XYZ file of C-alpha atoms in Angstrom:
190
model
C -14.696 -14.970 -14.213
C -12.222 -12.714 -12.460
C -11.436 -12.459 -8.749
C -11.253 -9.007 -7.200
C -9.759 -8.430 -3.752
C -9.463 -5.468 -1.398
C -6.364 -5.279 0.792
C -5.617 -2.737 3.542
C -2.088 -2.222 4.772
C 0.981 -0.010 4.574
C 3.263 0.826 1.657
C 6.511 -1.019 2.391
C 8.441 0.782 -0.367
C 8.244 4.007 -2.294
C 6.544 3.487 -5.658
C 8.802 2.520 -8.575
C 7.681 4.075 -11.853
C 8.791 2.871 -15.304
C 7.691 2.609 -18.911
C 8.464 -0.816 -20.444
C 8.853 -1.374 -24.224
C 5.069 -1.866 -24.509
C 4.733 1.871 -23.810
C 2.162 1.516 -21.015
C 3.452 3.196 -17.870
C 3.575 0.945 -14.783
C 4.168 1.768 -11.128
C 4.816 -0.914 -8.517
C 4.783 -0.648 -4.739
C 5.058 -3.312 -2.029
C 2.079 -3.560 0.328
C 2.315 -5.201 3.750
C -0.901 -6.227 5.488
C -0.703 -7.391 9.100
C -3.927 -8.624 10.726
C -4.422 -7.339 14.284
C -7.030 -8.249 16.859
C -7.795 -7.725 20.516
C -7.520 -10.804 22.724
C -10.927 -10.998 24.407
C -9.438 -12.600 27.539
C -6.469 -10.299 28.150
C -7.628 -7.160 26.329
C -4.211 -6.880 24.670
C -3.618 -6.441 20.961
C -1.969 -9.220 18.974
C -0.562 -9.292 15.451
C -0.602 -12.070 12.899
C 1.912 -12.706 10.147
C 2.396 -9.955 7.597
C 1.261 -10.788 4.071
C 3.232 -9.010 1.338
C 1.874 -8.081 -2.073
C 3.359 -6.375 -5.111
C 0.822 -3.835 -6.335
C 1.076 -2.964 -10.038
C -0.769 0.078 -11.384
C -0.934 0.869 -15.103
C -1.548 3.941 -17.279
C -3.015 7.022 -15.588
C -3.359 5.152 -12.275
C 0.396 4.424 -12.416
C 1.231 8.135 -12.504
C -1.234 8.985 -9.752
C 0.125 6.232 -7.475
C 3.720 7.366 -8.093
C 2.843 10.953 -7.132
C 0.524 10.177 -4.210
C 1.872 7.192 -2.252
C 5.031 7.075 -0.122
C 6.697 4.389 1.959
C 4.825 3.990 5.248
C 1.492 5.365 3.984
C -1.642 3.447 5.015
C -3.307 2.387 1.764
C -6.286 0.456 0.414
C -5.931 -1.456 -2.865
C -8.670 -3.001 -5.008
C -7.569 -5.221 -7.859
C -7.101 -8.627 -9.407
C -4.705 -11.047 -7.694
C -2.137 -13.088 -9.593
C -0.108 -15.772 -7.797
C 3.312 -16.558 -9.260
C 5.593 -19.451 -8.367
C 9.315 -18.844 -8.840
C 12.677 -20.536 -8.394
C 16.043 -18.777 -8.297
C 19.425 -20.012 -9.575
C 20.157 -21.648 -6.199
C 17.005 -23.769 -6.360
C 15.160 -21.716 -3.737
C 11.438 -21.647 -4.492
C 8.867 -19.094 -3.472
C 5.500 -17.581 -4.181
C 4.691 -13.956 -4.966
C 1.245 -12.411 -5.009
C 0.797 -9.471 -7.367
C -2.307 -7.306 -7.421
C -3.158 -5.654 -10.732
C -4.666 -2.500 -9.239
C -7.979 -1.041 -10.317
C -8.026 1.507 -7.453
C -5.439 2.660 -4.908
C -5.945 5.216 -2.172
C -4.981 6.289 1.306
C -6.734 4.531 4.199
C -8.561 7.467 5.774
C -9.128 5.620 9.053
C -5.517 6.612 9.857
C -5.488 10.243 8.744
C -6.551 12.822 6.186
C -5.481 13.455 2.624
C -6.053 16.142 0.004
C -7.442 15.218 -3.403
C -6.149 16.905 -6.551
C -7.987 16.062 -9.758
C -5.731 15.354 -12.736
C -6.536 17.320 -15.884
C -4.630 17.159 -19.179
C -1.814 15.103 -17.658
C -0.913 17.502 -14.844
C -2.005 18.070 -11.279
C -4.019 21.203 -10.484
C -2.529 21.469 -7.000
C 0.631 23.578 -6.706
C 2.147 20.984 -4.376
C 2.492 18.380 -7.112
C 5.033 18.042 -9.902
C 4.426 18.823 -13.546
C 4.648 15.920 -16.048
C 8.299 16.542 -17.031
C 9.320 16.274 -13.386
C 7.115 13.215 -12.845
C 9.267 11.157 -15.203
C 12.104 11.002 -12.662
C 12.157 7.430 -11.332
C 11.962 6.724 -7.625
C 15.003 4.884 -6.236
C 14.299 1.171 -6.137
C 13.685 -0.168 -2.652
C 14.686 -3.614 -1.506
C 12.088 -6.323 -2.052
C 13.166 -7.720 1.301
C 10.537 -6.632 3.770
C 10.474 -6.177 7.528
C 8.557 -8.610 9.723
C 5.777 -6.125 10.367
C 3.901 -3.639 8.235
C 3.820 -1.215 11.160
C 4.065 2.313 9.733
C 6.575 3.345 12.389
C 8.863 0.556 11.175
C 8.212 1.166 7.466
C 8.817 4.899 7.422
C 12.259 6.449 7.434
C 13.688 7.034 10.934
C 12.393 10.244 12.432
C 9.490 10.465 10.005
C 5.893 9.871 10.876
C 3.773 8.041 8.295
C 1.127 10.715 8.699
C -1.190 12.261 11.233
C -2.665 9.834 13.718
C -6.362 9.219 13.430
C -8.480 10.201 16.397
C -10.416 7.176 17.647
C -14.169 7.407 17.230
C -16.317 6.956 20.307
C -16.928 3.298 19.461
C -13.229 2.774 18.665
C -10.533 1.696 21.149
C -8.376 4.492 22.582
C -5.238 2.335 22.234
C -3.007 4.168 19.686
C -1.672 0.820 18.423
C -5.179 -0.559 17.933
C -6.527 -0.565 14.398
C -10.024 0.872 14.025
C -11.480 -2.348 12.616
C -10.713 -4.466 15.739
C -9.845 -7.758 14.110
C -11.780 -7.404 10.859
C -9.891 -9.379 8.201
C -7.787 -7.173 5.962
C -8.128 -9.433 2.923
C -11.694 -9.431 1.697
C -13.314 -10.806 -1.440
C -15.415 -8.354 -3.387
C -18.384 -9.645 -5.359
């Protein structure tokens, strides 16, 4: 039996693309997921603690993630979780959660995206790089993460993480309010 989870959040780093000795390309990106909900008594929005995940994509998905996702992007990840305990040289212990991605995409409740189908190892859209250019690694970002996975804090100063989504009629007009109004961001898939 294998667990599969779906996590919504924001890319906390640019993707890091590499090919280990095994030969299977891998791309990793940090994903921060901060639950938000509206306080029914005050009407104000509140945030919970940010959960951080390392998302690992392999093979063709690795290349597509590296070319499609940027720091600050709202993303949805479906994959298998793996919890790892670690201890550094100073005796400090911690826990990391890695998601072996099966699917990664932009969260369209925050904006729009353009899909370019990959054929024969290259993108059909003129806006994307050819395979020789794709092999350039992204600079490694710090694994240290900010307190919040807010896209305005994750993106580079002066950059917007993308166009703001217009609230639907049944959605709150508060620009800081997520469209799911307190729905858990970590969900088990059957």
